[in-house]
Short mmCIF file of the C-alpha atoms (twelve columns), coordinates in Angstrom:
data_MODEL
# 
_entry.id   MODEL 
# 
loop_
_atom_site.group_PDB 
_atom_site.id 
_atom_site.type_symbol 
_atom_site.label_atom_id 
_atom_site.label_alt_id 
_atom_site.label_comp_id 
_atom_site.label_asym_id 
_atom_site.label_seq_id 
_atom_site.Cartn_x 
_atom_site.Cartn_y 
_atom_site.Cartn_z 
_atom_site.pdbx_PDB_model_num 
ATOM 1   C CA . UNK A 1   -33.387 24.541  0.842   1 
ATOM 2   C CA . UNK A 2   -30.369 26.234  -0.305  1 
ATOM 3   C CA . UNK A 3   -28.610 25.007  2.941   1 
ATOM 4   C CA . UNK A 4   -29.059 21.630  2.013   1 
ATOM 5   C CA . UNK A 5   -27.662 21.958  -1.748  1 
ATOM 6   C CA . UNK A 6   -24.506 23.246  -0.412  1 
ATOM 7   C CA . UNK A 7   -24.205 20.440  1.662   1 
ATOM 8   C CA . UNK A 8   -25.047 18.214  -0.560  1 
ATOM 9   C CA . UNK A 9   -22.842 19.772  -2.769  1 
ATOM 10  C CA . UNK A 10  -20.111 19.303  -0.144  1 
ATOM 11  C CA . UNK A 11  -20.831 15.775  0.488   1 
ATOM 12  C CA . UNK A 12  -20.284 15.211  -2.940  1 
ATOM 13  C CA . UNK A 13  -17.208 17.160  -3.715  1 
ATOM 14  C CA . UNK A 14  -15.654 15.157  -0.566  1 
ATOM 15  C CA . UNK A 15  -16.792 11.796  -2.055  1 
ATOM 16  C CA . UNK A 16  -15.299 12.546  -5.549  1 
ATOM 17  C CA . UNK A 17  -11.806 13.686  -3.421  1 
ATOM 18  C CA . UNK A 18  -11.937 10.117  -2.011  1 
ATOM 19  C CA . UNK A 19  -12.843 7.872   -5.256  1 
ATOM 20  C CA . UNK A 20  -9.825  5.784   -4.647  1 
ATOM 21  C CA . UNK A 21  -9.844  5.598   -0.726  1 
ATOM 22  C CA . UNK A 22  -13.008 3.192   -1.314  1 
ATOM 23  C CA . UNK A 23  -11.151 1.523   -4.100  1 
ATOM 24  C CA . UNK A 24  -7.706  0.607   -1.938  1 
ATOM 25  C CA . UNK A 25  -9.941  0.032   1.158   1 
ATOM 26  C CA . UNK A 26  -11.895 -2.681  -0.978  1 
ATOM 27  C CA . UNK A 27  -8.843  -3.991  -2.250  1 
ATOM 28  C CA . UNK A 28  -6.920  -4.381  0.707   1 
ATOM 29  C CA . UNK A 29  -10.187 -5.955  2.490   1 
ATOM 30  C CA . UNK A 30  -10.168 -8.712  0.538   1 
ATOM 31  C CA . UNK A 31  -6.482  -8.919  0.613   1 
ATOM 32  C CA . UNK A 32  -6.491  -9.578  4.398   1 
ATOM 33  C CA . UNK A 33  -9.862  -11.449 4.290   1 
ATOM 34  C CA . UNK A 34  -9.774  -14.220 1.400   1 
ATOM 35  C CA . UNK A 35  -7.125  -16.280 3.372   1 
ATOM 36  C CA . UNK A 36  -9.565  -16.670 6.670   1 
ATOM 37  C CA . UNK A 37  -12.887 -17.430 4.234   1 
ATOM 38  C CA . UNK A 38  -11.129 -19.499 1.430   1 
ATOM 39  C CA . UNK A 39  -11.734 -22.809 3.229   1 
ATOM 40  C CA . UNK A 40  -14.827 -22.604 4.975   1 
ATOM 41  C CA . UNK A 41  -18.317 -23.789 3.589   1 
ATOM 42  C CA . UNK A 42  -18.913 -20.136 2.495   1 
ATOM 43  C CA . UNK A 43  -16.007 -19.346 0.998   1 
ATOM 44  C CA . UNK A 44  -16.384 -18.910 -2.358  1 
ATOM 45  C CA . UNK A 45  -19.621 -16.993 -1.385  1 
ATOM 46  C CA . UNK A 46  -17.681 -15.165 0.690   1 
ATOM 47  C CA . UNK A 47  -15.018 -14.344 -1.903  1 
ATOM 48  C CA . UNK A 48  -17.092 -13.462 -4.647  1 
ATOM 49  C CA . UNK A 49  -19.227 -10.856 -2.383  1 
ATOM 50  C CA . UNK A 50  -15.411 -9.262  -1.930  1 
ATOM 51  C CA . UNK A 51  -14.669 -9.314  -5.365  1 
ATOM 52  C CA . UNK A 52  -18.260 -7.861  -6.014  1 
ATOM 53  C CA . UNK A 53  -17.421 -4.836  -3.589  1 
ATOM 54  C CA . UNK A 54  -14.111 -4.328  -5.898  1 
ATOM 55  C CA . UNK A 55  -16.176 -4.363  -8.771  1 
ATOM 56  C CA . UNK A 56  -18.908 -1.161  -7.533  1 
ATOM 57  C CA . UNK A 57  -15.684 0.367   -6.000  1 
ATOM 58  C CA . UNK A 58  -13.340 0.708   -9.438  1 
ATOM 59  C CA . UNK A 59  -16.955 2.032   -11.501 1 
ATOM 60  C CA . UNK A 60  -16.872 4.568   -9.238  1 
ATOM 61  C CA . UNK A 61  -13.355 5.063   -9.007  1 
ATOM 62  C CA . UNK A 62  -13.343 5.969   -13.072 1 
ATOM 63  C CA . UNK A 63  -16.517 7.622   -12.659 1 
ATOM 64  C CA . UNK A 64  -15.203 11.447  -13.582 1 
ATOM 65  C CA . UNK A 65  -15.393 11.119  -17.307 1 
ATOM 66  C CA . UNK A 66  -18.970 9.153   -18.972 1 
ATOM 67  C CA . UNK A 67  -17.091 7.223   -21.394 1 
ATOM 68  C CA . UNK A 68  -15.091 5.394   -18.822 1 
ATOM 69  C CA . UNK A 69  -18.027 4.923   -16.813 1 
ATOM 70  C CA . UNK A 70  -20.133 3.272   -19.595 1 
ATOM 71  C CA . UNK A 71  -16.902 0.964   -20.357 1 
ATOM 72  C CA . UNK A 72  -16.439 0.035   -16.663 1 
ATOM 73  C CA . UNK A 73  -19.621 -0.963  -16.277 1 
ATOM 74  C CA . UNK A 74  -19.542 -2.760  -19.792 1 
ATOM 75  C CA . UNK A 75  -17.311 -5.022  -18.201 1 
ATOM 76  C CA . UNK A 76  -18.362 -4.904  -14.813 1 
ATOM 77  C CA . UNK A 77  -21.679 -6.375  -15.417 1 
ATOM 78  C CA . UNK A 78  -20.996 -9.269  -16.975 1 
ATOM 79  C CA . UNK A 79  -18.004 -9.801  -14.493 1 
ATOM 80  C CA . UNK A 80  -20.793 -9.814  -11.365 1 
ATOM 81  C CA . UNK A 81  -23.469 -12.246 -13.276 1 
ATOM 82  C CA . UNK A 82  -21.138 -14.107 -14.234 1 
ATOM 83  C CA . UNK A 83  -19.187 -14.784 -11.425 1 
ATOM 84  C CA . UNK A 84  -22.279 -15.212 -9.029  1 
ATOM 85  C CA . UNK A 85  -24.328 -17.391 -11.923 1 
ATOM 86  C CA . UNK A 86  -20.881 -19.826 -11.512 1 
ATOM 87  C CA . UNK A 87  -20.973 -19.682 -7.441  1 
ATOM 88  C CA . UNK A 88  -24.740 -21.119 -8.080  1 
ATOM 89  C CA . UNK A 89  -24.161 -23.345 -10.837 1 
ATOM 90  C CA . UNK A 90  -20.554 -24.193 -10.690 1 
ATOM 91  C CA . UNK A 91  -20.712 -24.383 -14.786 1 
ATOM 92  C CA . UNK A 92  -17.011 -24.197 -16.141 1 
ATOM 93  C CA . UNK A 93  -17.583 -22.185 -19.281 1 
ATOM 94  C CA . UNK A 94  -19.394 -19.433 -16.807 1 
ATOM 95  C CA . UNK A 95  -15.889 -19.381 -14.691 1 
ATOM 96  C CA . UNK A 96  -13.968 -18.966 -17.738 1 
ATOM 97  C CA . UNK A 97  -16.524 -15.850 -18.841 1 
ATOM 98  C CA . UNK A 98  -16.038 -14.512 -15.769 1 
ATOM 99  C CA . UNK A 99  -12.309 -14.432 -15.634 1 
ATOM 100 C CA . UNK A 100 -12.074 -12.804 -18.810 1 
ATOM 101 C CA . UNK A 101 -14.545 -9.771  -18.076 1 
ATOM 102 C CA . UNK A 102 -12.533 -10.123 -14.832 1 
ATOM 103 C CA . UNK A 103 -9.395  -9.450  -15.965 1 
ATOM 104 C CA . UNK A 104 -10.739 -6.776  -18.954 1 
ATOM 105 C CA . UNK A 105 -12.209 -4.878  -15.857 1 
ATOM 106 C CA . UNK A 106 -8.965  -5.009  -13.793 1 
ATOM 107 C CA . UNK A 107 -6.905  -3.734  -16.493 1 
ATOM 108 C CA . UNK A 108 -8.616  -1.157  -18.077 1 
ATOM 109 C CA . UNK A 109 -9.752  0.239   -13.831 1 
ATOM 110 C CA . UNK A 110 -5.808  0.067   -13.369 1 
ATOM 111 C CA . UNK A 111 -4.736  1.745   -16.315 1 
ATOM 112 C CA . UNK A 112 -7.638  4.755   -16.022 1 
ATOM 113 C CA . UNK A 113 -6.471  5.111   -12.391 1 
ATOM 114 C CA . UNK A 114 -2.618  5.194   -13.389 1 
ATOM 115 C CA . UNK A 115 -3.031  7.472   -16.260 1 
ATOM 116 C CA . UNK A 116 -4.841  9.992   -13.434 1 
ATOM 117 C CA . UNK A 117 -2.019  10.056  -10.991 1 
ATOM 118 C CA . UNK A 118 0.488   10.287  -13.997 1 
ATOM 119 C CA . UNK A 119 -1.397  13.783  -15.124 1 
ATOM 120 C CA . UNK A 120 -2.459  15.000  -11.944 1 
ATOM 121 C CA . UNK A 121 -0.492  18.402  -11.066 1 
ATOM 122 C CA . UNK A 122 -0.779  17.838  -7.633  1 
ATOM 123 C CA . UNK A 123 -0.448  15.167  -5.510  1 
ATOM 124 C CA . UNK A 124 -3.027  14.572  -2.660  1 
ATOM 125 C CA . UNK A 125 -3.636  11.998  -0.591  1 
ATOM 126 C CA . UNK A 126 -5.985  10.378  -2.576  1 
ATOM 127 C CA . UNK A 127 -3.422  10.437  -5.657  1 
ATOM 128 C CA . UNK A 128 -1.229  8.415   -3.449  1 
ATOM 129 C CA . UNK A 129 -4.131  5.852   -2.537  1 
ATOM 130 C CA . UNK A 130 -4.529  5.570   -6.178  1 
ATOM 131 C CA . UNK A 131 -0.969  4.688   -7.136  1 
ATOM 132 C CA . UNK A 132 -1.319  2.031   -4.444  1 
ATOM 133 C CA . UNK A 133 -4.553  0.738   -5.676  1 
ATOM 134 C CA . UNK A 134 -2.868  0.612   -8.655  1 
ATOM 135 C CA . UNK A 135 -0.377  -1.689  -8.113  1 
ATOM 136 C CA . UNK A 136 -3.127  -4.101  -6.230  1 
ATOM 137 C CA . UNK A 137 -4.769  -4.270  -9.250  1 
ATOM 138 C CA . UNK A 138 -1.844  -5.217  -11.079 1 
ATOM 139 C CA . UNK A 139 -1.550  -8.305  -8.748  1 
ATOM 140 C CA . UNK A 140 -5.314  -9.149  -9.073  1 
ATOM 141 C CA . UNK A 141 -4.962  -8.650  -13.168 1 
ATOM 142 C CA . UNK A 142 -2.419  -11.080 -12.874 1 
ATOM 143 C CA . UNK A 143 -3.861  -13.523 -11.019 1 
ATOM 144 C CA . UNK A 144 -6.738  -13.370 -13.144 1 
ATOM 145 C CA . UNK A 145 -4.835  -14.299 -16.000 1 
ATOM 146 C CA . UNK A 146 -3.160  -17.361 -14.311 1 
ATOM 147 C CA . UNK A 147 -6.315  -18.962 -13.564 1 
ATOM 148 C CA . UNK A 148 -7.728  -18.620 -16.723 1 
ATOM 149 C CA . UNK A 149 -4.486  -19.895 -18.458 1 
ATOM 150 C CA . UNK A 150 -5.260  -22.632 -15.919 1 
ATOM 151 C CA . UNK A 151 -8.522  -23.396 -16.699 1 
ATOM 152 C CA . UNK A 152 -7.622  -23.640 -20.404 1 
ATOM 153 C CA . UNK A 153 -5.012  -25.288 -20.432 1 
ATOM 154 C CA . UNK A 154 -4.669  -27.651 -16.947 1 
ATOM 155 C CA . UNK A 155 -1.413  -28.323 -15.750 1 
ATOM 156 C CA . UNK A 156 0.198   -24.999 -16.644 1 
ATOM 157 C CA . UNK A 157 1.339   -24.772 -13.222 1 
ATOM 158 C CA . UNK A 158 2.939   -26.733 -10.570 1 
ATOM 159 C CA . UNK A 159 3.034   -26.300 -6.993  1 
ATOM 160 C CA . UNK A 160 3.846   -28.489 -3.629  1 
ATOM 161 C CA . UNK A 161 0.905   -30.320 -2.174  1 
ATOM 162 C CA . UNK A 162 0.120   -27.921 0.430   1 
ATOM 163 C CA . UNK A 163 -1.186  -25.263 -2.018  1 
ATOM 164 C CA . UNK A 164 -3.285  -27.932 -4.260  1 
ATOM 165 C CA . UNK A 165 -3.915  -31.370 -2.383  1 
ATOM 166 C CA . UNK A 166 -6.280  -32.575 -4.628  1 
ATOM 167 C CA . UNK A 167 -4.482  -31.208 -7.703  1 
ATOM 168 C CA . UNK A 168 -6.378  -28.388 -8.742  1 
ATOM 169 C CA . UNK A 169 -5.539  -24.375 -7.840  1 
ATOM 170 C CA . UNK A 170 -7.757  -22.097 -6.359  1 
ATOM 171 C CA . UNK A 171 -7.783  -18.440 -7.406  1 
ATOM 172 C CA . UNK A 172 -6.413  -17.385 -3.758  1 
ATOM 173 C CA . UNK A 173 -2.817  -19.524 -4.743  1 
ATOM 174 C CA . UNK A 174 -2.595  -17.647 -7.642  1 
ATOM 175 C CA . UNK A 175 -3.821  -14.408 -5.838  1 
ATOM 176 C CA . UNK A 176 -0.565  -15.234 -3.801  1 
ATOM 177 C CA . UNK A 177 1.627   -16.674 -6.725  1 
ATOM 178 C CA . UNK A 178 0.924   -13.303 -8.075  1 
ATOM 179 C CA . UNK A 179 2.199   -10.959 -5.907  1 
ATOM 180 C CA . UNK A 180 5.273   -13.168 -4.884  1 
ATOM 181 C CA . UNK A 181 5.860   -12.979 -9.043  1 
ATOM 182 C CA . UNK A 182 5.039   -9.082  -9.113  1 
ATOM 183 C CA . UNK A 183 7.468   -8.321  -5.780  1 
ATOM 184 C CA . UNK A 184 10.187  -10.414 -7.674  1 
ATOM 185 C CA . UNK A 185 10.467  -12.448 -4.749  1 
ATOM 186 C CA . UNK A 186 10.443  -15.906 -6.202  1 
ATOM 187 C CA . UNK A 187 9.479   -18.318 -3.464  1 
ATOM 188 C CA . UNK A 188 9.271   -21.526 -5.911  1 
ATOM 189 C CA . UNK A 189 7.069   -23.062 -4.512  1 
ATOM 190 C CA . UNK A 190 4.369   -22.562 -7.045  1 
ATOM 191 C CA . UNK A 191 6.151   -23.222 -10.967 1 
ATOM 192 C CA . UNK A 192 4.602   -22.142 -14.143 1 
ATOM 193 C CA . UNK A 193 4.964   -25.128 -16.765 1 
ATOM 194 C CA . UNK A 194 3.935   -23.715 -20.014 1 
ATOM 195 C CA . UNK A 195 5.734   -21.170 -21.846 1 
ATOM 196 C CA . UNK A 196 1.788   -19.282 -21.731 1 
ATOM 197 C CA . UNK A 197 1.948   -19.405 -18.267 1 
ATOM 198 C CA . UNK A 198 5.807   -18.385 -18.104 1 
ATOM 199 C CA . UNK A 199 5.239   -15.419 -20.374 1 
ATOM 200 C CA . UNK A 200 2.955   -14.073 -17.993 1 
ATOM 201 C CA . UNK A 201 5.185   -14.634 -14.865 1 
ATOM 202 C CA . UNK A 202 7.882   -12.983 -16.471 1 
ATOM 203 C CA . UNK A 203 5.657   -9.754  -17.900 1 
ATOM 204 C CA . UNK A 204 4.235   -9.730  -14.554 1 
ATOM 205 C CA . UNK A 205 7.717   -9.765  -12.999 1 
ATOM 206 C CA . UNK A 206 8.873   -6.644  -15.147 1 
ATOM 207 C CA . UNK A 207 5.828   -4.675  -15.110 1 
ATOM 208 C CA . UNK A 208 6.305   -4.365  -11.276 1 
ATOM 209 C CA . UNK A 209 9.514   -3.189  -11.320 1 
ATOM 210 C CA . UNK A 210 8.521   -0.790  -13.856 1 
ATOM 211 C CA . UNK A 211 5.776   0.435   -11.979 1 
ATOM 212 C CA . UNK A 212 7.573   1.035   -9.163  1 
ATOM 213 C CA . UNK A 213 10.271  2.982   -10.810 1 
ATOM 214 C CA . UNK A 214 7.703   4.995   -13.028 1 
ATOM 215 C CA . UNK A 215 5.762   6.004   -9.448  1 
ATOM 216 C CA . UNK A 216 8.693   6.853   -8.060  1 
ATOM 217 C CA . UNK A 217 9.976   9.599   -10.965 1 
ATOM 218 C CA . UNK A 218 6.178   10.780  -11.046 1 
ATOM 219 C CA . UNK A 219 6.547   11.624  -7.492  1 
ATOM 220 C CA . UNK A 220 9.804   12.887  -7.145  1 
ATOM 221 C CA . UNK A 221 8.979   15.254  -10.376 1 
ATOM 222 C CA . UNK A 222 5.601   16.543  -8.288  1 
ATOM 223 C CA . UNK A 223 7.495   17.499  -5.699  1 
ATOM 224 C CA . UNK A 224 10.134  19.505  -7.486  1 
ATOM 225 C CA . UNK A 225 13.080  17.567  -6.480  1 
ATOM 226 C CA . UNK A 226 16.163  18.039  -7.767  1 
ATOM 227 C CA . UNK A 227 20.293  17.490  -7.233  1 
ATOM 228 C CA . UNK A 228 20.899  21.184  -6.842  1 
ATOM 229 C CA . UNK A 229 17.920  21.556  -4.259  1 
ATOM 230 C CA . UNK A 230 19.788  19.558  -1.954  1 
ATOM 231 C CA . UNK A 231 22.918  21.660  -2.469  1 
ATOM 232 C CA . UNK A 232 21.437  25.062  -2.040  1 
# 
């Protein structure tokens, strides 16, 4: 009996080492899967089941402290009923609920998960699959937001026929409109119209370079880097 405590002790001190490999690996799966599913019959089926995994995955990835477990799965709820009553119904006003427990989720998962790797004294490689996860999230948050300004207010964005033939965006364009914005790479083939939607761009836009610069002085600071280490 006391065998198997300690290894189910063990089990579970490895698990809680890895919260954020499950939360990058669900990330990154839908990622590379959303652009091969998007079009078929089952696609949004097939999306929202990804989306779903994303959702259990960043609960558990703010799981260490009860508070931010309760508010994860405040929002997380709502965010999978939601989304799945909309796949079944197709009811606007349940998209647009949805997208806003969405995005709450998104941002308050990426911001618990940042604000761990910022305080962490030492950096593992789970720390490192969190900063990444991190900056996923930032896209998704983003993309979020664009397709509820969207929804709200149609027409915010333009883009050339291949991404919207019938006139109407899908949330994979703006899953891709968002991380061209948040790389700064600026295709233009997809323009924001509205000065909502621009504002958003353009925070989007400076919050990854940011982020990228914040990382990088949080890592060189954890590994003791300095101008005179080089010299010595």
């Amino acid at each position: 009996m006391t065998r198997r405590v300690r290894l189910f002790a063990r089990l579970l001190a490895r698990a809680r080492a890895m919260q954020f490999h499950y939360l990058l690996a669900s990330l990154i799966l839908l990622l590379v899967v959303y652009p091969y599913v998007e079009a078929g019959p089952a696609g949004p089926v097939a999306l929202k089941v990804l989306s779903s995994i994303i959702l259990i995955t960043g609960v558990y990835a703010v799981s260490y402290r009860r508070r931010q477990i309760v508010i994860a799965v405040l929002l997380g709820i709502p965010a999978f009923v939601f989304g799945w009553l909309h796949v079944i119904t197709g009811a606007p006003a349940l998209d647009k609920a949805e997208s806003v427990f969405t995005l709450l989720f998104y941002a308050f998962t990426a911001l618990i998960v940042l604000s761990r790797v910022l305080t962490t004294r030492r950096i593992t490689t789970d720390t490192i699959y969190g900063a990444v996860s991190v900056y996923l999230l930032m896209g998704l948050t983003w993309a979020t937001a664009y397709g509820l300004v969207e929804s709200i207010t149609p027409g915010s964005f333009s883009a050339e026929s291949a991404h919207n033939p019938d006139g109407t965006f899908t949330f994979p364009v703006f899953i891709y409109f968002s991380f061209v914005t948040l790389a700064t790479l600026g295709y233009g083939d997809i323009t924001p119209l509205t000065d909502q939607a621009r504002s958003l761009a353009l925070l989007e836009a400076v919050s990854g370079t940011i982020y990228i610069a914040v990382l990088i002085a949080r890592l060189v600071a954890a590994l003791g880097w300095s101008p005179e280490t080089d010299e010595t």
